[in-house]
C-alpha cells in the first residue's frame, strides 16, 4: 500500500519525518546539478560583495547556479538575488538581440550588433568633439565634458581599472563607480 499513513504505521519511520511521507515522485526527483557536464566557478553579478557561485552546465546550457562553499567571501551562501541569478541566463525576459528606440519613437526595433556599436562610437566621437576643452582660464586641460561614466556595482577592480583607462584616454573627467560597499 502507498498511503503515507500506512507507511508511517508499518514502517521504520513512525514519526513520519522521512521515507513514510515521501511519494514515488519525490523519491524519483534528482537535483539539476547531478546531471551537469561541468561546474564553472563564477562570481555573483548583483552587488559589489562578490559572492562565489558554482555554475552547473549541461550540454552547453546553464542548468543550476548555487553558492560556492569554497568562497572565502560567502562560504556557499547567496542572498535571494544571487540565488535567483539563474534567471539571468535562462529567464523569459532575457534579451538576445540589440533593441533600439529612435528619439521620440514609440516602438522598439531590432538592430545588428555592428550597427549598434557603430552608432555608439559615432555618438562618443561627436560628444567628444562638441565638448572638448583644450584649456580653461588659460590652463591646459585637454578634456571633454561631453560624456561621463558611471560604473555599476557589479564591476570588479579589474573592470573598473580598464573602464577608467578607456574614459581617461577619451578625455572624460567624470568617471565614477557606483559601489555599494
PDB file of C-alpha atoms in Angstrom:
ATOM      1  CA  UNK A   1       0.000   0.000   0.000  1.00  0.00           C
ATOM      2  CA  UNK A   2       1.278   3.505  -0.917  1.00  0.00           C
ATOM      3  CA  UNK A   3      -0.616   5.650   1.563  1.00  0.00           C
ATOM      4  CA  UNK A   4       1.729   7.735   3.734  1.00  0.00           C
ATOM      5  CA  UNK A   5      -0.199   6.960   6.936  1.00  0.00           C
ATOM      6  CA  UNK A   6       0.075   3.211   6.290  1.00  0.00           C
ATOM      7  CA  UNK A   7       3.820   3.515   5.569  1.00  0.00           C
ATOM      8  CA  UNK A   8       4.216   5.520   8.760  1.00  0.00           C
ATOM      9  CA  UNK A   9       2.368   2.967  10.906  1.00  0.00           C
ATOM     10  CA  UNK A  10       4.002  -0.147   9.418  1.00  0.00           C
ATOM     11  CA  UNK A  11       7.482   1.087   8.521  1.00  0.00           C
ATOM     12  CA  UNK A  12      10.538   2.222  10.453  1.00  0.00           C
ATOM     13  CA  UNK A  13       9.572   5.941  10.135  1.00  0.00           C
ATOM     14  CA  UNK A  14       6.998   6.056  12.964  1.00  0.00           C
ATOM     15  CA  UNK A  15       7.163   9.868  13.338  1.00  0.00           C
ATOM     16  CA  UNK A  16       6.543  10.486   9.629  1.00  0.00           C
ATOM     17  CA  UNK A  17       9.620  12.610   9.042  1.00  0.00           C
ATOM     18  CA  UNK A  18      11.320  10.716   6.222  1.00  0.00           C
ATOM     19  CA  UNK A  19      10.567   7.816   3.936  1.00  0.00           C
ATOM     20  CA  UNK A  20       6.984   7.395   5.172  1.00  0.00           C
ATOM     21  CA  UNK A  21       5.904  10.741   3.784  1.00  0.00           C
ATOM     22  CA  UNK A  22       7.919  10.638   0.552  1.00  0.00           C
ATOM     23  CA  UNK A  23       5.830   9.986  -2.538  1.00  0.00           C
ATOM     24  CA  UNK A  24       7.038   7.989  -5.540  1.00  0.00           C
ATOM     25  CA  UNK A  25       7.525  11.220  -7.477  1.00  0.00           C
ATOM     26  CA  UNK A  26       9.522  12.749  -4.618  1.00  0.00           C
ATOM     27  CA  UNK A  27      11.804   9.703  -4.434  1.00  0.00           C
ATOM     28  CA  UNK A  28      12.473   9.966  -8.185  1.00  0.00           C
ATOM     29  CA  UNK A  29      13.480  13.643  -8.077  1.00  0.00           C
ATOM     30  CA  UNK A  30      17.161  14.421  -8.665  1.00  0.00           C
ATOM     31  CA  UNK A  31      18.915  17.758  -8.290  1.00  0.00           C
ATOM     32  CA  UNK A  32      19.583  19.679 -11.516  1.00  0.00           C
ATOM     33  CA  UNK A  33      23.247  19.766 -10.584  1.00  0.00           C
ATOM     34  CA  UNK A  34      23.522  15.942 -10.608  1.00  0.00           C
ATOM     35  CA  UNK A  35      23.408  15.718 -14.409  1.00  0.00           C
ATOM     36  CA  UNK A  36      25.809  18.596 -15.110  1.00  0.00           C
ATOM     37  CA  UNK A  37      28.717  18.016 -17.507  1.00  0.00           C
ATOM     38  CA  UNK A  38      30.892  20.541 -15.708  1.00  0.00           C
ATOM     39  CA  UNK A  39      30.920  23.053 -12.872  1.00  0.00           C
ATOM     40  CA  UNK A  40      32.270  26.536 -13.563  1.00  0.00           C
ATOM     41  CA  UNK A  41      33.353  28.849 -10.730  1.00  0.00           C
ATOM     42  CA  UNK A  42      31.905  32.348 -11.008  1.00  0.00           C
ATOM     43  CA  UNK A  43      31.061  35.479  -9.055  1.00  0.00           C
ATOM     44  CA  UNK A  44      27.532  36.744  -8.424  1.00  0.00           C
ATOM     45  CA  UNK A  45      26.834  39.776 -10.654  1.00  0.00           C
ATOM     46  CA  UNK A  46      24.378  41.621  -8.422  1.00  0.00           C
ATOM     47  CA  UNK A  47      26.420  43.683  -5.986  1.00  0.00           C
ATOM     48  CA  UNK A  48      29.967  44.536  -5.059  1.00  0.00           C
ATOM     49  CA  UNK A  49      30.287  41.844  -2.377  1.00  0.00           C
ATOM     50  CA  UNK A  50      31.460  39.243  -4.896  1.00  0.00           C
ATOM     51  CA  UNK A  51      29.884  36.053  -3.549  1.00  0.00           C
ATOM     52  CA  UNK A  52      31.216  32.875  -5.132  1.00  0.00           C
ATOM     53  CA  UNK A  53      28.955  30.742  -7.297  1.00  0.00           C
ATOM     54  CA  UNK A  54      29.108  27.268  -8.791  1.00  0.00           C
ATOM     55  CA  UNK A  55      27.527  27.328 -12.240  1.00  0.00           C
ATOM     56  CA  UNK A  56      26.379  23.889 -13.424  1.00  0.00           C
ATOM     57  CA  UNK A  57      26.442  23.386 -17.207  1.00  0.00           C
ATOM     58  CA  UNK A  58      24.893  20.548 -19.199  1.00  0.00           C
ATOM     59  CA  UNK A  59      25.152  20.359 -22.995  1.00  0.00           C
ATOM     60  CA  UNK A  60      26.452  23.936 -23.127  1.00  0.00           C
ATOM     61  CA  UNK A  61      23.465  25.308 -21.194  1.00  0.00           C
ATOM     62  CA  UNK A  62      23.385  26.594 -17.603  1.00  0.00           C
ATOM     63  CA  UNK A  63      21.130  24.327 -15.558  1.00  0.00           C
ATOM     64  CA  UNK A  64      21.733  25.470 -11.970  1.00  0.00           C
ATOM     65  CA  UNK A  65      23.599  28.138 -10.000  1.00  0.00           C
ATOM     66  CA  UNK A  66      24.445  27.602  -6.335  1.00  0.00           C
ATOM     67  CA  UNK A  67      26.682  29.210  -3.738  1.00  0.00           C
ATOM     68  CA  UNK A  68      30.334  28.140  -3.795  1.00  0.00           C
ATOM     69  CA  UNK A  69      31.289  26.594  -0.438  1.00  0.00           C
ATOM     70  CA  UNK A  70      34.990  27.246  -1.253  1.00  0.00           C
ATOM     71  CA  UNK A  71      34.421  31.015  -1.481  1.00  0.00           C
ATOM     72  CA  UNK A  72      36.004  32.883   1.448  1.00  0.00           C
ATOM     73  CA  UNK A  73      33.544  35.734   0.849  1.00  0.00           C
ATOM     74  CA  UNK A  74      30.220  33.922   1.040  1.00  0.00           C
ATOM     75  CA  UNK A  75      31.115  30.359   2.174  1.00  0.00           C
ATOM     76  CA  UNK A  76      28.439  28.837  -0.050  1.00  0.00           C
ATOM     77  CA  UNK A  77      25.660  31.249   0.821  1.00  0.00           C
ATOM     78  CA  UNK A  78      23.781  33.510  -1.593  1.00  0.00           C
ATOM     79  CA  UNK A  79      21.251  36.241  -0.948  1.00  0.00           C
ATOM     80  CA  UNK A  80      17.814  35.979  -2.621  1.00  0.00           C
ATOM     81  CA  UNK A  81      19.004  37.909  -5.679  1.00  0.00           C
ATOM     82  CA  UNK A  82      22.124  35.767  -6.021  1.00  0.00           C
ATOM     83  CA  UNK A  83      20.057  32.619  -5.616  1.00  0.00           C
ATOM     84  CA  UNK A  84      17.811  33.751  -8.457  1.00  0.00           C
ATOM     85  CA  UNK A  85      20.688  34.593 -10.832  1.00  0.00           C
ATOM     86  CA  UNK A  86      19.879  31.546 -12.978  1.00  0.00           C
ATOM     87  CA  UNK A  87      17.170  33.775 -14.469  1.00  0.00           C
ATOM     88  CA  UNK A  88      19.896  35.985 -15.972  1.00  0.00           C
ATOM     89  CA  UNK A  89      20.861  33.170 -18.318  1.00  0.00           C
ATOM     90  CA  UNK A  90      17.611  31.271 -18.813  1.00  0.00           C
ATOM     91  CA  UNK A  91      14.812  33.692 -17.899  1.00  0.00           C
ATOM     92  CA  UNK A  92      11.990  34.550 -20.292  1.00  0.00           C
ATOM     93  CA  UNK A  93      12.791  38.282 -20.019  1.00  0.00           C
ATOM     94  CA  UNK A  94      16.386  37.871 -21.272  1.00  0.00           C
ATOM     95  CA  UNK A  95      17.078  39.782 -24.481  1.00  0.00           C
ATOM     96  CA  UNK A  96      19.246  38.137 -27.127  1.00  0.00           C
ATOM     97  CA  UNK A  97      19.291  40.975 -29.646  1.00  0.00           C
ATOM     98  CA  UNK A  98      20.007  44.679 -29.690  1.00  0.00           C
ATOM     99  CA  UNK A  99      16.831  46.720 -29.251  1.00  0.00           C
ATOM    100  CA  UNK A 100      16.697  50.409 -30.195  1.00  0.00           C
ATOM    101  CA  UNK A 101      14.047  53.082 -29.884  1.00  0.00           C
ATOM    102  CA  UNK A 102      14.621  56.154 -32.003  1.00  0.00           C
ATOM    103  CA  UNK A 103      14.302  59.614 -30.417  1.00  0.00           C
ATOM    104  CA  UNK A 104      10.622  60.474 -29.936  1.00  0.00           C
ATOM    105  CA  UNK A 105       9.741  56.980 -31.186  1.00  0.00           C
ATOM    106  CA  UNK A 106       7.179  54.711 -29.610  1.00  0.00           C
ATOM    107  CA  UNK A 107       8.294  51.334 -30.978  1.00  0.00           C
ATOM    108  CA  UNK A 108      11.433  49.289 -30.487  1.00  0.00           C
ATOM    109  CA  UNK A 109      13.332  47.937 -33.475  1.00  0.00           C
ATOM    110  CA  UNK A 110      15.982  45.239 -33.762  1.00  0.00           C
ATOM    111  CA  UNK A 111      19.494  46.257 -34.806  1.00  0.00           C
ATOM    112  CA  UNK A 112      22.544  44.279 -35.825  1.00  0.00           C
ATOM    113  CA  UNK A 113      25.283  44.375 -33.182  1.00  0.00           C
ATOM    114  CA  UNK A 114      27.734  46.012 -35.605  1.00  0.00           C
ATOM    115  CA  UNK A 115      25.234  48.769 -36.401  1.00  0.00           C
ATOM    116  CA  UNK A 116      24.612  49.445 -32.711  1.00  0.00           C
ATOM    117  CA  UNK A 117      28.358  49.561 -31.957  1.00  0.00           C
ATOM    118  CA  UNK A 118      28.898  51.999 -34.854  1.00  0.00           C
ATOM    119  CA  UNK A 119      26.098  54.216 -33.515  1.00  0.00           C
ATOM    120  CA  UNK A 120      27.691  54.258 -30.058  1.00  0.00           C
ATOM    121  CA  UNK A 121      31.143  55.057 -31.478  1.00  0.00           C
ATOM    122  CA  UNK A 122      29.728  57.871 -33.638  1.00  0.00           C
ATOM    123  CA  UNK A 123      27.969  59.390 -30.640  1.00  0.00           C
ATOM    124  CA  UNK A 124      31.064  59.194 -28.438  1.00  0.00           C
ATOM    125  CA  UNK A 125      33.158  60.896 -31.129  1.00  0.00           C
ATOM    126  CA  UNK A 126      30.522  63.601 -31.685  1.00  0.00           C
ATOM    127  CA  UNK A 127      30.140  64.263 -27.939  1.00  0.00           C
ATOM    128  CA  UNK A 128      33.915  64.398 -27.545  1.00  0.00           C
ATOM    129  CA  UNK A 129      34.287  66.874 -30.411  1.00  0.00           C
ATOM    130  CA  UNK A 130      31.468  69.146 -29.269  1.00  0.00           C
ATOM    131  CA  UNK A 131      32.513  69.155 -25.608  1.00  0.00           C
ATOM    132  CA  UNK A 132      36.310  69.200 -25.993  1.00  0.00           C
ATOM    133  CA  UNK A 133      38.211  71.778 -23.944  1.00  0.00           C
ATOM    134  CA  UNK A 134      41.852  72.395 -24.800  1.00  0.00           C
ATOM    135  CA  UNK A 135      42.182  74.893 -21.996  1.00  0.00           C
ATOM    136  CA  UNK A 136      40.085  76.581 -19.341  1.00  0.00           C
ATOM    137  CA  UNK A 137      41.084  80.018 -17.996  1.00  0.00           C
ATOM    138  CA  UNK A 138      44.407  79.738 -19.832  1.00  0.00           C
ATOM    139  CA  UNK A 139      45.214  76.444 -18.081  1.00  0.00           C
ATOM    140  CA  UNK A 140      45.753  73.490 -20.398  1.00  0.00           C
ATOM    141  CA  UNK A 141      43.109  70.852 -19.650  1.00  0.00           C
ATOM    142  CA  UNK A 142      42.657  68.558 -22.698  1.00  0.00           C
ATOM    143  CA  UNK A 143      39.358  67.148 -21.515  1.00  0.00           C
ATOM    144  CA  UNK A 144      35.744  66.720 -22.525  1.00  0.00           C
ATOM    145  CA  UNK A 145      32.583  67.306 -20.591  1.00  0.00           C
ATOM    146  CA  UNK A 146      30.567  65.686 -23.371  1.00  0.00           C
ATOM    147  CA  UNK A 147      30.155  62.323 -21.628  1.00  0.00           C
ATOM    148  CA  UNK A 148      30.817  60.573 -18.355  1.00  0.00           C
ATOM    149  CA  UNK A 149      30.992  57.067 -16.933  1.00  0.00           C
ATOM    150  CA  UNK A 150      29.004  55.700 -14.006  1.00  0.00           C
ATOM    151  CA  UNK A 151      30.048  52.114 -13.376  1.00  0.00           C
ATOM    152  CA  UNK A 152      27.753  49.569 -11.798  1.00  0.00           C
ATOM    153  CA  UNK A 153      28.291  47.826  -8.500  1.00  0.00           C
ATOM    154  CA  UNK A 154      28.803  44.509 -10.288  1.00  0.00           C
ATOM    155  CA  UNK A 155      32.130  45.594 -11.752  1.00  0.00           C
ATOM    156  CA  UNK A 156      35.250  44.194 -10.156  1.00  0.00           C
ATOM    157  CA  UNK A 157      38.561  46.041  -9.677  1.00  0.00           C
ATOM    158  CA  UNK A 158      39.999  44.891 -12.993  1.00  0.00           C
ATOM    159  CA  UNK A 159      36.942  46.016 -14.972  1.00  0.00           C
ATOM    160  CA  UNK A 160      36.896  49.374 -13.170  1.00  0.00           C
ATOM    161  CA  UNK A 161      40.599  49.822 -13.934  1.00  0.00           C
ATOM    162  CA  UNK A 162      40.044  49.198 -17.659  1.00  0.00           C
ATOM    163  CA  UNK A 163      36.989  51.471 -17.808  1.00  0.00           C
ATOM    164  CA  UNK A 164      38.927  54.217 -16.008  1.00  0.00           C
ATOM    165  CA  UNK A 165      41.796  53.871 -18.513  1.00  0.00           C
ATOM    166  CA  UNK A 166      39.412  53.939 -21.501  1.00  0.00           C
ATOM    167  CA  UNK A 167      37.461  57.008 -20.393  1.00  0.00           C
ATOM    168  CA  UNK A 168      40.603  58.846 -19.317  1.00  0.00           C
ATOM    169  CA  UNK A 169      42.128  58.171 -22.727  1.00  0.00           C
ATOM    170  CA  UNK A 170      38.950  59.563 -24.333  1.00  0.00           C
ATOM    171  CA  UNK A 171      39.357  62.729 -22.249  1.00  0.00           C
ATOM    172  CA  UNK A 172      36.488  62.255 -19.820  1.00  0.00           C
ATOM    173  CA  UNK A 173      36.929  63.523 -16.287  1.00  0.00           C
ATOM    174  CA  UNK A 174      33.604  62.474 -14.770  1.00  0.00           C
ATOM    175  CA  UNK A 175      34.299  58.819 -14.015  1.00  0.00           C
ATOM    176  CA  UNK A 176      32.665  57.180 -11.024  1.00  0.00           C
ATOM    177  CA  UNK A 177      31.853  53.705  -9.788  1.00  0.00           C
ATOM    178  CA  UNK A 178      28.552  53.112  -8.042  1.00  0.00           C
ATOM    179  CA  UNK A 179      29.933  50.674  -5.481  1.00  0.00           C
ATOM    180  CA  UNK A 180      27.686  49.749  -2.565  1.00  0.00           C
ATOM    181  CA  UNK A 181      30.344  48.857  -0.034  1.00  0.00           C
TER     182      UNK A 181
END
